[in-house]
Amino acid sequence: MRLSVVSWNVNSVRLRMEQIAKFLNSIDADVICLQEIKCQEHEFPRQAFADIGFPYIHIAGQKGWHGVAIASRYPFEANELLPFCRRGEARVQAIVVSGVEIWNFYIPAGGDVPDRAANDKFDHKLEFYERVSAHLKTRNKDHPLLICGDLNIAPGEFDVWSHRQMLKIVSHTPQEIDAFGEFITSGELYDPFRDAYPVPEKIFTWWSYRAADFRKSNRGLRLDHILLNPALKARTTGDITAKIHDWVREWERPSDHAPIQVEFTI
């Protein structure tokens, strides 16, 4: 069975439903994991997703802020909400589809000051990572798992437009890079994007709205990720493909994030 998973911080699902439909009609995907939907469950445009072939929907919404949702062509089972966010914000959800558990995350951005004592938002972000890493260490690693979402850390030197200049900026500070590394190690997670786009190629999924021409300035960050655990990777046959659809960022009034996609056969 082929499984194609998209992750996209859409920065308001209702505002960008037309773009989501246009995008999904232009690619071949089975599951789309959305972040920052910015709506409550009853406000989510369910029918619009059903109309384009994604009738199975799981929503963790919140009024005006945050929020994650998963839409699928295939039926799935919703899992218990994982207690990684100490504030109880709508940032986490889990499903099982075709025997694969999928976690969809919108991890806190962390504010502007990279100091846990001075900035509670930064502390919240790092604690979120610590909770996930602790859970991954105890989780049964024989169960296939895919983790995706806006993880709000660009972990590598070639995941940022300037490694030197970004080391003091939240999203690429040494503390965050270490937290991301611990997260990867705890789950023994595989990053298919670095096989698809080998180092030293710079790859980004986010560009600031401040740039009039995001391609010309190209001051991007790779904040969005899709990761596979060893049990899932072992179940795949053939190639695992990974794509960053940065062309979507060229559309009028786009999200500041581009959708990313991983496809494999199990």
PDB file of C-alpha atoms in Angstrom:
ATOM      1  CA  MET A   1       0.000   0.000   0.000  1.00  0.00           C
ATOM      2  CA  ARG A   2       1.234   3.446  -0.877  1.00  0.00           C
ATOM      3  CA  LEU A   3       0.953   6.178   1.730  1.00  0.00           C
ATOM      4  CA  SER A   4       1.590   9.828   0.915  1.00  0.00           C
ATOM      5  CA  VAL A   5       1.585  12.283   3.818  1.00  0.00           C
ATOM      6  CA  VAL A   6       1.603  16.085   3.590  1.00  0.00           C
ATOM      7  CA  SER A   7       2.348  18.491   6.425  1.00  0.00           C
ATOM      8  CA  TRP A   8       1.476  22.181   6.128  1.00  0.00           C
ATOM      9  CA  ASN A   9       1.204  25.099   8.518  1.00  0.00           C
ATOM     10  CA  VAL A  10      -1.601  26.879   6.687  1.00  0.00           C
ATOM     11  CA  ASN A  11      -1.889  29.866   9.044  1.00  0.00           C
ATOM     12  CA  SER A  12      -5.736  29.753   9.059  1.00  0.00           C
ATOM     13  CA  VAL A  13      -7.543  26.896   7.364  1.00  0.00           C
ATOM     14  CA  ARG A  14     -10.637  28.953   6.574  1.00  0.00           C
ATOM     15  CA  LEU A  15      -8.657  31.789   5.023  1.00  0.00           C
ATOM     16  CA  ARG A  16      -6.677  29.395   2.824  1.00  0.00           C
ATOM     17  CA  MET A  17      -9.193  26.672   2.029  1.00  0.00           C
ATOM     18  CA  GLU A  18      -9.192  27.619  -1.654  1.00  0.00           C
ATOM     19  CA  GLN A  19      -5.406  27.270  -1.760  1.00  0.00           C
ATOM     20  CA  ILE A  20      -5.520  23.962   0.126  1.00  0.00           C
ATOM     21  CA  ALA A  21      -8.013  22.592  -2.394  1.00  0.00           C
ATOM     22  CA  LYS A  22      -5.930  23.848  -5.311  1.00  0.00           C
ATOM     23  CA  PHE A  23      -2.819  22.263  -3.858  1.00  0.00           C
ATOM     24  CA  LEU A  24      -4.395  18.888  -3.044  1.00  0.00           C
ATOM     25  CA  ASN A  25      -5.949  18.745  -6.500  1.00  0.00           C
ATOM     26  CA  SER A  26      -2.501  19.259  -8.038  1.00  0.00           C
ATOM     27  CA  ILE A  27      -0.620  16.514  -6.174  1.00  0.00           C
ATOM     28  CA  ASP A  28      -1.244  12.905  -5.160  1.00  0.00           C
ATOM     29  CA  ALA A  29      -1.682  12.742  -1.371  1.00  0.00           C
ATOM     30  CA  ASP A  30      -3.537  10.462   1.032  1.00  0.00           C
ATOM     31  CA  VAL A  31      -3.235  12.294   4.351  1.00  0.00           C
ATOM     32  CA  ILE A  32      -2.713  15.982   5.076  1.00  0.00           C
ATOM     33  CA  CYS A  33      -1.650  17.188   8.509  1.00  0.00           C
ATOM     34  CA  LEU A  34      -2.403  20.853   9.095  1.00  0.00           C
ATOM     35  CA  GLN A  35      -1.075  23.213  11.733  1.00  0.00           C
ATOM     36  CA  GLU A  36      -2.180  26.627  12.942  1.00  0.00           C
ATOM     37  CA  ILE A  37      -5.724  26.098  11.683  1.00  0.00           C
ATOM     38  CA  LYS A  38      -6.931  28.947  13.934  1.00  0.00           C
ATOM     39  CA  CYS A  39     -10.469  27.704  14.422  1.00  0.00           C
ATOM     40  CA  GLN A  40     -12.640  25.590  16.666  1.00  0.00           C
ATOM     41  CA  GLU A  41     -13.871  22.161  15.654  1.00  0.00           C
ATOM     42  CA  HIS A  42     -17.326  23.339  14.609  1.00  0.00           C
ATOM     43  CA  GLU A  43     -15.789  26.076  12.423  1.00  0.00           C
ATOM     44  CA  PHE A  44     -13.587  23.709  10.423  1.00  0.00           C
ATOM     45  CA  PRO A  45     -14.538  23.460   6.693  1.00  0.00           C
ATOM     46  CA  ARG A  46     -15.255  19.725   6.735  1.00  0.00           C
ATOM     47  CA  GLN A  47     -17.403  19.715   3.611  1.00  0.00           C
ATOM     48  CA  ALA A  48     -14.742  21.456   1.560  1.00  0.00           C
ATOM     49  CA  PHE A  49     -12.301  18.662   2.396  1.00  0.00           C
ATOM     50  CA  ALA A  50     -14.896  15.978   1.699  1.00  0.00           C
ATOM     51  CA  ASP A  51     -15.572  17.572  -1.687  1.00  0.00           C
ATOM     52  CA  ILE A  52     -11.937  17.040  -2.741  1.00  0.00           C
ATOM     53  CA  GLY A  53     -11.784  13.449  -1.488  1.00  0.00           C
ATOM     54  CA  PHE A  54     -10.677  13.821   2.136  1.00  0.00           C
ATOM     55  CA  PRO A  55     -13.801  12.897   4.133  1.00  0.00           C
ATOM     56  CA  TYR A  56     -12.075  11.495   7.229  1.00  0.00           C
ATOM     57  CA  ILE A  57     -11.146  14.360   9.547  1.00  0.00           C
ATOM     58  CA  HIS A  58      -9.738  14.734  13.044  1.00  0.00           C
ATOM     59  CA  ILE A  59      -9.564  18.206  14.598  1.00  0.00           C
ATOM     60  CA  ALA A  60      -7.951  19.638  17.713  1.00  0.00           C
ATOM     61  CA  GLY A  61      -9.122  23.227  17.522  1.00  0.00           C
ATOM     62  CA  GLN A  62      -8.882  26.376  19.583  1.00  0.00           C
ATOM     63  CA  LYS A  63     -10.585  29.735  19.250  1.00  0.00           C
ATOM     64  CA  GLY A  64      -8.491  32.051  17.106  1.00  0.00           C
ATOM     65  CA  TRP A  65      -5.146  30.438  17.924  1.00  0.00           C
ATOM     66  CA  HIS A  66      -3.027  27.369  17.247  1.00  0.00           C
ATOM     67  CA  GLY A  67      -4.970  24.225  16.311  1.00  0.00           C
ATOM     68  CA  VAL A  68      -4.088  21.102  14.343  1.00  0.00           C
ATOM     69  CA  ALA A  69      -6.140  18.905  12.031  1.00  0.00           C
ATOM     70  CA  ILE A  70      -5.710  15.788   9.925  1.00  0.00           C
ATOM     71  CA  ALA A  71      -7.731  15.021   6.781  1.00  0.00           C
ATOM     72  CA  SER A  72      -7.455  11.639   5.080  1.00  0.00           C
ATOM     73  CA  ARG A  73      -8.703   9.687   2.094  1.00  0.00           C
ATOM     74  CA  TYR A  74      -8.643   6.580   4.282  1.00  0.00           C
ATOM     75  CA  PRO A  75     -10.508   5.805   7.507  1.00  0.00           C
ATOM     76  CA  PHE A  76      -8.390   6.075  10.643  1.00  0.00           C
ATOM     77  CA  GLU A  77      -8.565   5.659  14.391  1.00  0.00           C
ATOM     78  CA  ALA A  78      -8.006   8.731  16.573  1.00  0.00           C
ATOM     79  CA  ASN A  79      -5.656   8.129  19.485  1.00  0.00           C
ATOM     80  CA  GLU A  80      -5.599   9.696  22.912  1.00  0.00           C
ATOM     81  CA  LEU A  81      -4.348  13.281  23.052  1.00  0.00           C
ATOM     82  CA  LEU A  82      -0.719  13.238  24.123  1.00  0.00           C
ATOM     83  CA  PRO A  83       0.116  15.489  27.135  1.00  0.00           C
ATOM     84  CA  PHE A  84       3.119  17.252  25.659  1.00  0.00           C
ATOM     85  CA  CYS A  85       1.768  20.815  25.916  1.00  0.00           C
ATOM     86  CA  ARG A  86       1.707  21.931  29.534  1.00  0.00           C
ATOM     87  CA  ARG A  87      -0.721  24.743  28.721  1.00  0.00           C
ATOM     88  CA  GLY A  88      -3.268  22.426  27.181  1.00  0.00           C
ATOM     89  CA  GLU A  89      -3.219  24.331  23.899  1.00  0.00           C
ATOM     90  CA  ALA A  90      -4.394  22.690  20.669  1.00  0.00           C
ATOM     91  CA  ARG A  91      -0.979  21.650  19.412  1.00  0.00           C
ATOM     92  CA  VAL A  92      -1.024  17.855  19.416  1.00  0.00           C
ATOM     93  CA  GLN A  93      -3.025  15.027  17.878  1.00  0.00           C
ATOM     94  CA  ALA A  94      -2.487  11.381  16.988  1.00  0.00           C
ATOM     95  CA  ILE A  95      -4.169   8.903  14.647  1.00  0.00           C
ATOM     96  CA  VAL A  96      -3.515   5.416  13.304  1.00  0.00           C
ATOM     97  CA  VAL A  97      -4.031   4.898   9.572  1.00  0.00           C
ATOM     98  CA  SER A  98      -3.220   1.640   7.797  1.00  0.00           C
ATOM     99  CA  GLY A  99      -1.245   0.484  10.833  1.00  0.00           C
ATOM    100  CA  VAL A 100       0.877   3.632  10.988  1.00  0.00           C
ATOM    101  CA  GLU A 101       0.600   5.996  13.940  1.00  0.00           C
ATOM    102  CA  ILE A 102       0.858   9.651  12.938  1.00  0.00           C
ATOM    103  CA  TRP A 103       1.587  12.458  15.371  1.00  0.00           C
ATOM    104  CA  ASN A 104       0.773  15.952  14.129  1.00  0.00           C
ATOM    105  CA  PHE A 105       2.493  18.739  16.088  1.00  0.00           C
ATOM    106  CA  TYR A 106       2.425  22.509  16.183  1.00  0.00           C
ATOM    107  CA  ILE A 107       5.267  23.082  18.642  1.00  0.00           C
ATOM    108  CA  PRO A 108       5.460  26.522  20.314  1.00  0.00           C
ATOM    109  CA  ALA A 109       7.591  29.088  18.506  1.00  0.00           C
ATOM    110  CA  GLY A 110       9.265  30.179  21.735  1.00  0.00           C
ATOM    111  CA  GLY A 111       9.072  33.965  21.647  1.00  0.00           C
ATOM    112  CA  ASP A 112      12.044  36.208  20.972  1.00  0.00           C
ATOM    113  CA  VAL A 113      14.397  35.770  23.943  1.00  0.00           C
ATOM    114  CA  PRO A 114      16.351  32.478  24.055  1.00  0.00           C
ATOM    115  CA  ASP A 115      16.442  32.309  27.851  1.00  0.00           C
ATOM    116  CA  ARG A 116      14.332  29.845  29.821  1.00  0.00           C
ATOM    117  CA  ALA A 117      14.361  31.916  32.994  1.00  0.00           C
ATOM    118  CA  ALA A 118      13.522  35.234  31.327  1.00  0.00           C
ATOM    119  CA  ASN A 119      11.066  33.946  28.705  1.00  0.00           C
ATOM    120  CA  ASP A 120       8.309  31.507  29.661  1.00  0.00           C
ATOM    121  CA  LYS A 121       7.473  30.906  25.987  1.00  0.00           C
ATOM    122  CA  PHE A 122      10.987  29.640  25.365  1.00  0.00           C
ATOM    123  CA  ASP A 123      10.824  27.442  28.451  1.00  0.00           C
ATOM    124  CA  HIS A 124       7.474  26.083  27.272  1.00  0.00           C
ATOM    125  CA  LYS A 125       8.979  25.180  23.900  1.00  0.00           C
ATOM    126  CA  LEU A 126      11.946  23.345  25.363  1.00  0.00           C
ATOM    127  CA  GLU A 127       9.751  21.560  27.911  1.00  0.00           C
ATOM    128  CA  PHE A 128       7.513  20.389  25.062  1.00  0.00           C
ATOM    129  CA  TYR A 129      10.551  18.823  23.408  1.00  0.00           C
ATOM    130  CA  GLU A 130      11.684  17.303  26.692  1.00  0.00           C
ATOM    131  CA  ARG A 131       8.278  15.697  27.210  1.00  0.00           C
ATOM    132  CA  VAL A 132       8.225  14.270  23.689  1.00  0.00           C
ATOM    133  CA  SER A 133      11.758  12.906  24.027  1.00  0.00           C
ATOM    134  CA  ALA A 134      10.971  11.282  27.381  1.00  0.00           C
ATOM    135  CA  HIS A 135       7.873   9.647  25.905  1.00  0.00           C
ATOM    136  CA  LEU A 136       9.745   8.355  22.855  1.00  0.00           C
ATOM    137  CA  LYS A 137      12.275   6.616  25.103  1.00  0.00           C
ATOM    138  CA  THR A 138       9.525   4.571  26.748  1.00  0.00           C
ATOM    139  CA  ARG A 139       7.336   4.000  23.687  1.00  0.00           C
ATOM    140  CA  ASN A 140       7.300   0.589  22.030  1.00  0.00           C
ATOM    141  CA  LYS A 141       9.682   1.084  19.118  1.00  0.00           C
ATOM    142  CA  ASP A 142       8.197  -1.879  17.248  1.00  0.00           C
ATOM    143  CA  HIS A 143       5.101   0.203  16.423  1.00  0.00           C
ATOM    144  CA  PRO A 144       5.409   2.219  13.174  1.00  0.00           C
ATOM    145  CA  LEU A 145       5.366   5.964  13.846  1.00  0.00           C
ATOM    146  CA  LEU A 146       5.475   9.078  11.685  1.00  0.00           C
ATOM    147  CA  ILE A 147       5.945  12.466  13.359  1.00  0.00           C
ATOM    148  CA  CYS A 148       5.221  15.601  11.381  1.00  0.00           C
ATOM    149  CA  GLY A 149       4.322  19.229  11.713  1.00  0.00           C
ATOM    150  CA  ASP A 150       5.634  22.696  12.314  1.00  0.00           C
ATOM    151  CA  LEU A 151       8.299  21.755  14.845  1.00  0.00           C
ATOM    152  CA  ASN A 152       9.622  25.330  14.960  1.00  0.00           C
ATOM    153  CA  ILE A 153      13.298  24.382  15.028  1.00  0.00           C
ATOM    154  CA  ALA A 154      15.675  24.509  12.080  1.00  0.00           C
ATOM    155  CA  PRO A 155      18.196  21.987  13.410  1.00  0.00           C
ATOM    156  CA  GLY A 156      21.018  21.937  10.892  1.00  0.00           C
ATOM    157  CA  GLU A 157      23.586  24.361   9.560  1.00  0.00           C
ATOM    158  CA  PHE A 158      22.014  24.048   6.102  1.00  0.00           C
ATOM    159  CA  ASP A 159      18.435  24.408   7.395  1.00  0.00           C
ATOM    160  CA  VAL A 160      18.910  28.170   7.858  1.00  0.00           C
ATOM    161  CA  TRP A 161      19.916  30.963   5.530  1.00  0.00           C
ATOM    162  CA  SER A 162      22.880  31.886   7.777  1.00  0.00           C
ATOM    163  CA  HIS A 163      24.061  29.511  10.481  1.00  0.00           C
ATOM    164  CA  ARG A 164      26.320  32.135  12.074  1.00  0.00           C
ATOM    165  CA  GLN A 165      23.695  34.882  12.201  1.00  0.00           C
ATOM    166  CA  MET A 166      20.870  32.602  13.328  1.00  0.00           C
ATOM    167  CA  LEU A 167      22.655  31.056  16.327  1.00  0.00           C
ATOM    168  CA  LYS A 168      21.331  33.835  18.564  1.00  0.00           C
ATOM    169  CA  ILE A 169      17.829  33.799  17.082  1.00  0.00           C
ATOM    170  CA  VAL A 170      15.053  31.602  18.457  1.00  0.00           C
ATOM    171  CA  SER A 171      14.536  28.580  16.168  1.00  0.00           C
ATOM    172  CA  HIS A 172      18.256  27.861  15.692  1.00  0.00           C
ATOM    173  CA  THR A 173      19.913  28.529  19.058  1.00  0.00           C
ATOM    174  CA  PRO A 174      22.298  25.932  20.518  1.00  0.00           C
ATOM    175  CA  GLN A 175      19.726  25.013  23.192  1.00  0.00           C
ATOM    176  CA  GLU A 176      17.105  24.286  20.547  1.00  0.00           C
ATOM    177  CA  ILE A 177      19.519  22.386  18.322  1.00  0.00           C
ATOM    178  CA  ASP A 178      20.440  20.206  21.315  1.00  0.00           C
ATOM    179  CA  ALA A 179      16.753  19.668  22.180  1.00  0.00           C
ATOM    180  CA  PHE A 180      16.008  18.646  18.598  1.00  0.00           C
ATOM    181  CA  GLY A 181      18.984  16.304  18.589  1.00  0.00           C
ATOM    182  CA  GLU A 182      17.780  14.629  21.777  1.00  0.00           C
ATOM    183  CA  PHE A 183      14.313  14.288  20.232  1.00  0.00           C
ATOM    184  CA  ILE A 184      15.755  12.604  17.133  1.00  0.00           C
ATOM    185  CA  THR A 185      17.974  10.322  19.202  1.00  0.00           C
ATOM    186  CA  SER A 186      15.179   9.349  21.607  1.00  0.00           C
ATOM    187  CA  GLY A 187      12.963   8.155  18.777  1.00  0.00           C
ATOM    188  CA  GLU A 188      15.803   7.015  16.499  1.00  0.00           C
ATOM    189  CA  LEU A 189      14.023   9.101  13.884  1.00  0.00           C
ATOM    190  CA  TYR A 190      14.863   9.166  10.198  1.00  0.00           C
ATOM    191  CA  ASP A 191      14.754  12.408   8.192  1.00  0.00           C
ATOM    192  CA  PRO A 192      13.998  11.579   4.542  1.00  0.00           C
ATOM    193  CA  PHE A 193      14.501  15.169   3.421  1.00  0.00           C
ATOM    194  CA  ARG A 194      18.236  15.024   3.929  1.00  0.00           C
ATOM    195  CA  ASP A 195      18.403  12.034   1.606  1.00  0.00           C
ATOM    196  CA  ALA A 196      16.312  13.879  -0.962  1.00  0.00           C
ATOM    197  CA  TYR A 197      18.240  17.137  -0.520  1.00  0.00           C
ATOM    198  CA  PRO A 198      21.746  16.138   0.652  1.00  0.00           C
ATOM    199  CA  VAL A 199      23.971  18.473   2.654  1.00  0.00           C
ATOM    200  CA  PRO A 200      25.312  21.056   1.825  1.00  0.00           C
ATOM    201  CA  GLU A 201      22.162  22.010  -0.095  1.00  0.00           C
ATOM    202  CA  LYS A 202      20.167  24.568   1.869  1.00  0.00           C
ATOM    203  CA  ILE A 203      16.489  23.727   2.192  1.00  0.00           C
ATOM    204  CA  PHE A 204      13.757  25.894   3.706  1.00  0.00           C
ATOM    205  CA  THR A 205      10.041  25.539   4.427  1.00  0.00           C
ATOM    206  CA  TRP A 206       9.389  28.994   5.898  1.00  0.00           C
ATOM    207  CA  TRP A 207      10.077  32.532   4.717  1.00  0.00           C
ATOM    208  CA  SER A 208       9.112  35.719   6.517  1.00  0.00           C
ATOM    209  CA  TYR A 209       6.246  37.810   5.202  1.00  0.00           C
ATOM    210  CA  ARG A 210       8.545  40.829   5.561  1.00  0.00           C
ATOM    211  CA  ALA A 211      10.402  39.968   2.359  1.00  0.00           C
ATOM    212  CA  ALA A 212       8.731  41.427  -0.725  1.00  0.00           C
ATOM    213  CA  ASP A 213      10.292  38.679  -2.850  1.00  0.00           C
ATOM    214  CA  PHE A 214      10.997  35.609  -0.741  1.00  0.00           C
ATOM    215  CA  ARG A 215      13.015  33.900  -3.469  1.00  0.00           C
ATOM    216  CA  LYS A 216      15.256  36.897  -4.059  1.00  0.00           C
ATOM    217  CA  SER A 217      16.101  37.394  -0.381  1.00  0.00           C
ATOM    218  CA  ASN A 218      15.817  33.635   0.341  1.00  0.00           C
ATOM    219  CA  ARG A 219      16.256  34.110   4.071  1.00  0.00           C
ATOM    220  CA  GLY A 220      14.418  30.957   4.929  1.00  0.00           C
ATOM    221  CA  LEU A 221      14.321  28.319   7.660  1.00  0.00           C
ATOM    222  CA  ARG A 222      13.422  24.628   7.643  1.00  0.00           C
ATOM    223  CA  LEU A 223      10.890  24.549  10.474  1.00  0.00           C
ATOM    224  CA  ASP A 224       8.573  21.856   9.087  1.00  0.00           C
ATOM    225  CA  HIS A 225       9.493  18.197   9.278  1.00  0.00           C
ATOM    226  CA  ILE A 226       8.241  14.670   8.538  1.00  0.00           C
ATOM    227  CA  LEU A 227      10.155  11.959  10.396  1.00  0.00           C
ATOM    228  CA  LEU A 228       9.896   8.156  10.463  1.00  0.00           C
ATOM    229  CA  ASN A 229      10.802   5.804  13.275  1.00  0.00           C
ATOM    230  CA  PRO A 230      12.801   2.593  12.615  1.00  0.00           C
ATOM    231  CA  ALA A 231       9.732   0.328  12.692  1.00  0.00           C
ATOM    232  CA  LEU A 232       8.030   2.362   9.974  1.00  0.00           C
ATOM    233  CA  LYS A 233      11.177   2.679   7.883  1.00  0.00           C
ATOM    234  CA  ALA A 234      11.674  -1.101   8.099  1.00  0.00           C
ATOM    235  CA  ARG A 235       8.148  -1.671   6.798  1.00  0.00           C
ATOM    236  CA  THR A 236       8.667   0.421   3.681  1.00  0.00           C
ATOM    237  CA  THR A 237       9.555  -1.125   0.349  1.00  0.00           C
ATOM    238  CA  GLY A 238      11.286   0.775  -2.418  1.00  0.00           C
ATOM    239  CA  ASP A 239      12.233   4.428  -2.219  1.00  0.00           C
ATOM    240  CA  ILE A 240      10.976   6.959   0.301  1.00  0.00           C
ATOM    241  CA  THR A 241      10.435  10.258  -1.507  1.00  0.00           C
ATOM    242  CA  ALA A 242      10.410  13.670   0.139  1.00  0.00           C
ATOM    243  CA  LYS A 243       9.423  16.990  -1.439  1.00  0.00           C
ATOM    244  CA  ILE A 244       9.182  20.628  -0.392  1.00  0.00           C
ATOM    245  CA  HIS A 245       6.469  22.331  -2.437  1.00  0.00           C
ATOM    246  CA  ASP A 246       7.947  25.813  -2.233  1.00  0.00           C
ATOM    247  CA  TRP A 247       6.076  26.887  -5.387  1.00  0.00           C
ATOM    248  CA  VAL A 248       2.937  27.202  -3.245  1.00  0.00           C
ATOM    249  CA  ARG A 249       4.661  30.027  -1.362  1.00  0.00           C
ATOM    250  CA  GLU A 250       4.516  32.039  -4.617  1.00  0.00           C
ATOM    251  CA  TRP A 251       0.722  32.217  -4.575  1.00  0.00           C
ATOM    252  CA  GLU A 252      -1.185  35.345  -3.672  1.00  0.00           C
ATOM    253  CA  ARG A 253      -1.648  35.773   0.103  1.00  0.00           C
ATOM    254  CA  PRO A 254       0.098  32.486   0.931  1.00  0.00           C
ATOM    255  CA  SER A 255       0.939  30.980   4.281  1.00  0.00           C
ATOM    256  CA  ASP A 256       4.480  31.795   5.334  1.00  0.00           C
ATOM    257  CA  HIS A 257       5.122  28.018   5.346  1.00  0.00           C
ATOM    258  CA  ALA A 258       5.324  25.759   2.301  1.00  0.00           C
ATOM    259  CA  PRO A 259       3.744  22.285   2.372  1.00  0.00           C
ATOM    260  CA  ILE A 260       6.061  19.275   2.570  1.00  0.00           C
ATOM    261  CA  GLN A 261       5.343  15.705   1.484  1.00  0.00           C
ATOM    262  CA  VAL A 262       6.699  12.211   2.092  1.00  0.00           C
ATOM    263  CA  GLU A 263       5.601   9.158   0.120  1.00  0.00           C
ATOM    264  CA  PHE A 264       6.389   5.481   0.669  1.00  0.00           C
ATOM    265  CA  THR A 265       4.965   1.990   0.179  1.00  0.00           C
ATOM    266  CA  ILE A 266       4.227  -0.345   3.091  1.00  0.00           C
TER     267      ILE A 266
END
